[in-house]
Short mmCIF file of C-alpha atoms in Angstrom, two decimals:
data_model
loop_
_atom_site.label_atom_id
_atom_site.label_comp_id
_atom_site.label_asym_id
_atom_site.label_seq_id
_atom_site.Cartn_x
_atom_site.Cartn_y
_atom_site.Cartn_z
CA MET A 1 -6.02 -21.96 -9.49
CA THR A 2 -4.16 -25.27 -9.44
CA THR A 3 -0.74 -26.20 -10.71
CA SER A 4 1.04 -29.51 -10.79
CA ALA A 5 4.49 -28.04 -10.29
CA VAL A 6 5.94 -27.09 -6.94
CA THR A 7 8.43 -24.26 -7.13
CA THR A 8 11.65 -25.46 -5.51
CA GLY A 9 13.53 -22.17 -5.03
CA PRO A 10 12.66 -21.26 -1.43
CA LEU A 11 11.94 -24.80 -0.23
CA ARG A 12 14.02 -26.22 2.59
CA ARG A 13 13.25 -29.74 1.34
CA VAL A 14 11.79 -30.62 -2.05
CA PRO A 15 8.69 -32.83 -1.76
CA VAL A 16 8.91 -36.03 -3.78
CA GLN A 17 5.93 -38.16 -2.85
CA GLY A 18 2.49 -37.14 -4.06
CA ARG A 19 1.23 -36.70 -0.52
CA SER A 20 4.04 -34.28 0.33
CA VAL A 21 3.52 -32.33 -2.90
CA ALA A 22 -0.18 -31.99 -2.09
CA ARG A 23 0.64 -30.85 1.45
CA VAL A 24 2.95 -28.10 0.19
CA GLN A 25 0.34 -26.94 -2.31
CA ARG A 26 -2.22 -26.85 0.51
CA MET A 27 0.12 -24.63 2.51
CA LEU A 28 0.51 -22.27 -0.44
CA ASP A 29 -3.26 -22.16 -0.93
CA ALA A 30 -3.71 -21.38 2.78
CA CYS A 31 -1.05 -18.67 2.54
CA ALA A 32 -2.93 -17.02 -0.34
CA GLU A 33 -6.18 -17.01 1.62
CA ILE A 34 -4.59 -15.60 4.76
CA VAL A 35 -2.70 -12.73 3.12
CA ASP A 36 -5.93 -11.67 1.41
CA GLU A 37 -7.60 -11.57 4.82
CA VAL A 38 -4.93 -10.08 7.08
CA GLY A 39 -2.04 -9.07 4.82
CA TYR A 40 1.56 -10.22 4.91
CA GLU A 41 2.19 -8.73 8.34
CA GLY A 42 -0.69 -10.73 9.80
CA LEU A 43 0.52 -14.01 8.34
CA THR A 44 2.15 -16.40 10.83
CA THR A 45 3.35 -19.96 10.44
CA THR A 46 0.98 -21.02 13.24
CA LEU A 47 -2.01 -19.51 11.45
CA LEU A 48 -0.86 -21.10 8.22
CA ALA A 49 -0.57 -24.54 9.80
CA GLU A 50 -4.08 -24.25 11.25
CA ARG A 51 -5.60 -23.14 7.94
CA ALA A 52 -3.78 -25.82 5.92
CA GLU A 53 -4.62 -28.44 8.55
CA VAL A 54 -1.04 -29.57 8.96
CA ALA A 55 1.25 -29.80 11.97
CA ILE A 56 3.49 -26.80 12.55
CA GLY A 57 6.42 -29.18 12.16
CA SER A 58 5.27 -29.91 8.60
CA VAL A 59 5.50 -26.21 7.78
CA TYR A 60 9.09 -25.98 9.02
CA GLN A 61 9.93 -29.26 7.32
CA PHE A 62 9.56 -27.49 3.99
CA PHE A 63 9.90 -23.75 4.74
CA PRO A 64 12.32 -21.92 7.05
CA ASP A 65 9.98 -18.95 7.63
CA LYS A 66 6.91 -17.14 6.36
CA ARG A 67 8.93 -15.16 3.80
CA ALA A 68 9.93 -18.42 2.11
CA ILE A 69 6.29 -19.51 1.99
CA VAL A 70 5.25 -16.24 0.35
CA GLN A 71 8.20 -16.49 -2.03
CA ALA A 72 7.06 -19.96 -3.12
CA LEU A 73 3.52 -18.68 -3.62
CA THR A 74 4.80 -15.73 -5.65
CA LEU A 75 6.90 -17.99 -7.86
CA ARG A 76 3.89 -20.24 -8.37
CA ASN A 77 1.87 -17.20 -9.42
CA MET A 78 4.56 -16.16 -11.88
CA GLU A 79 4.60 -19.64 -13.39
CA ALA A 80 0.81 -19.54 -13.68
CA TYR A 81 0.97 -16.10 -15.34
CA LEU A 82 3.49 -17.26 -17.92
CA GLU A 83 1.47 -20.43 -18.55
CA ARG A 84 -1.63 -18.31 -19.17
CA LEU A 85 0.26 -16.17 -21.68
CA ALA A 86 1.82 -19.16 -23.41
CA THR A 87 -1.64 -20.69 -23.82
CA ARG A 88 -3.05 -17.48 -25.30
CA PHE A 89 -0.06 -16.95 -27.56
CA GLY A 90 -0.28 -20.55 -28.70
CA SER A 91 -3.80 -19.98 -29.99
CA GLY A 92 -2.34 -18.10 -32.96
CA THR A 93 -5.12 -15.51 -33.03
CA PHE A 94 -2.99 -12.40 -32.58
CA ALA A 95 -2.51 -10.09 -35.56
CA ASP A 96 0.56 -8.32 -34.19
CA TRP A 97 2.85 -7.99 -31.18
CA TRP A 98 0.73 -5.33 -29.52
CA GLU A 99 -2.13 -7.79 -29.10
CA GLY A 100 0.33 -9.99 -27.20
CA VAL A 101 1.12 -7.12 -24.84
CA ASP A 102 -2.60 -6.45 -24.48
CA ALA A 103 -3.10 -10.09 -23.53
CA GLY A 104 -0.34 -9.77 -20.94
CA ILE A 105 -2.13 -6.84 -19.32
CA ASP A 106 -5.50 -8.63 -19.46
CA GLU A 107 -4.11 -11.74 -17.77
CA TYR A 108 -2.47 -9.63 -15.06
CA ILE A 109 -5.82 -7.94 -14.39
CA GLU A 110 -7.67 -11.26 -14.41
CA MET A 111 -5.27 -12.74 -11.86
CA HIS A 112 -5.96 -9.76 -9.59
CA ARG A 113 -9.65 -10.64 -9.81
CA THR A 114 -9.55 -14.41 -9.56
CA VAL A 115 -6.33 -15.75 -8.01
CA PRO A 116 -6.33 -15.81 -4.18
CA GLY A 117 -3.48 -13.79 -2.69
CA PHE A 118 -2.46 -12.16 -5.97
CA ARG A 119 -4.18 -8.85 -5.41
CA THR A 120 -2.33 -8.54 -2.09
CA LEU A 121 1.08 -9.90 -3.07
CA HIS A 122 1.23 -9.17 -6.82
CA PHE A 123 4.64 -10.55 -7.76
CA GLY A 124 6.03 -10.13 -4.27
CA ASP A 125 6.85 -6.42 -4.09
CA VAL A 126 4.93 -5.94 -0.83
CA VAL A 127 7.41 -8.31 0.80
CA ASP A 128 10.65 -7.65 -1.09
CA VAL A 129 11.28 -6.07 -4.49
CA HIS A 130 13.82 -8.86 -5.05
CA LEU A 131 11.54 -11.73 -4.05
CA LEU A 132 11.66 -13.38 -7.50
CA ASP A 133 15.38 -12.83 -8.04
CA GLU A 134 18.11 -11.75 -5.62
CA GLU A 135 19.75 -9.41 -8.12
CA ARG A 136 16.82 -7.93 -10.07
CA ASP A 137 13.57 -6.19 -9.20
CA ASN A 138 10.46 -8.35 -9.46
CA ASN A 139 9.06 -6.24 -12.31
CA ALA A 140 12.36 -6.54 -14.19
CA VAL A 141 11.98 -10.34 -14.06
CA ILE A 142 8.45 -10.07 -15.47
CA ALA A 143 9.61 -7.67 -18.19
CA GLU A 144 12.34 -10.10 -19.24
CA GLN A 145 9.85 -12.95 -19.48
CA LEU A 146 7.50 -10.79 -21.56
CA ALA A 147 10.38 -9.86 -23.86
CA ARG A 148 11.21 -13.53 -24.37
CA LEU A 149 7.60 -14.33 -25.28
CA LEU A 150 7.35 -11.39 -27.71
CA VAL A 151 10.58 -12.39 -29.42
CA GLU A 152 9.50 -16.03 -29.71
CA GLN A 153 5.92 -15.43 -30.78
CA PHE A 154 6.07 -12.23 -32.85
CA HIS A 155 9.73 -12.06 -33.91
CA VAL A 156 10.16 -8.65 -32.30
CA ALA A 157 13.80 -7.58 -32.50
CA ASP A 158 15.57 -8.88 -29.39
CA GLU A 159 17.62 -5.90 -28.30
CA PRO A 160 18.34 -3.95 -25.10
CA ARG A 161 15.90 -1.23 -26.17
CA LEU A 162 13.02 -3.75 -26.09
CA ARG A 163 13.87 -4.96 -22.60
CA PHE A 164 14.28 -1.41 -21.28
CA ALA A 165 10.97 -0.30 -22.83
CA LEU A 166 9.18 -3.31 -21.35
CA GLU A 167 10.63 -2.58 -17.89
CA ILE A 168 9.20 0.94 -18.08
CA ALA A 169 5.88 -0.39 -19.40
CA VAL A 170 5.60 -3.04 -16.68
CA GLU A 171 6.33 -0.50 -13.93
CA ALA A 172 3.73 1.93 -15.30
CA ALA A 173 1.08 -0.75 -15.87
CA ASP A 174 1.68 -2.23 -12.42
CA ALA A 175 1.22 1.15 -10.71
CA LEU A 176 -1.96 1.98 -12.61
CA ILE A 177 -3.51 -1.46 -12.13
CA LYS A 178 -2.87 -1.20 -8.40
CA LEU A 179 -4.59 2.19 -8.47
CA ALA A 180 -7.58 0.67 -10.28
CA PHE A 181 -7.97 -2.00 -7.60
CA ARG A 182 -7.62 0.53 -4.81
CA ARG A 183 -10.47 2.54 -6.33
CA ARG A 184 -12.75 -0.48 -6.83
CA THR A 185 -12.46 -4.00 -5.46
CA ASP A 186 -13.02 -5.43 -8.94
CA GLY A 187 -10.81 -2.85 -10.66
CA ASP A 188 -11.87 0.56 -11.93
CA GLU A 189 -12.51 -0.01 -15.65
CA GLN A 190 -11.80 3.61 -16.55
CA VAL A 191 -8.35 3.48 -14.95
CA LEU A 192 -7.63 0.08 -16.52
CA ALA A 193 -8.58 1.40 -19.97
CA GLU A 194 -6.27 4.39 -19.51
CA ALA A 195 -3.47 2.09 -18.40
CA LYS A 196 -3.77 0.00 -21.55
CA ALA A 197 -3.92 3.10 -23.77
CA LEU A 198 -0.85 4.60 -22.09
CA ILE A 199 1.19 1.40 -22.46
CA ARG A 200 0.10 0.94 -26.08
CA GLU A 201 1.16 4.48 -27.03
CA TYR A 202 4.48 4.21 -25.21
CA LEU A 203 5.46 0.86 -26.68
CA HIS A 204 4.44 1.80 -30.22
CA ARG A 205 6.96 4.65 -30.00
CA HIS A 206 9.78 2.58 -28.54
CA VAL A 207 9.51 -0.97 -29.87
CA SER A 208 10.52 -1.83 -33.42
CA VAL A 209 9.44 -5.01 -35.21
#
């Protein structure tokens, strides 16, 4: 996965020149590879510098610690996830809002399979449940973004009930998808199918159009 944007939230210094932007992206790519290999606990800034082929001083020039590096990677993953959904929603091939939710689940599963570091970090909960936002759980941030997309694309009623239902759905889907990938490295299809069926039934009972 590549992205032209560098998330600025956890950065100590925002890269401006193309060379600096590329260096930061290389650090994030190295971070993703390392956490897949040794987990967050095994990640060190020294190991990261070696993998990214940068001086250790370059790491600290942009990031205060390894948590900030993982936070930047997680935010990049969230941006990529929302971009994937926006692209699919923009195709105009969905008959109703549920197909949009289905697409959201499919993209989440696909990122587990194809995006380095995502299966280990998800949206940052293994590090801090508030990694995406200091005041809200990571899954609550994702649920809010999904609500915004559903309202924009399918004109679902924008009300507290929708956001609450999506928070419950995201928590349930997240837990079951993690279970699927614990059972099989590529995701247990039976568990994934049950996850989608469970979320579909729940949301149909709680979301009004």
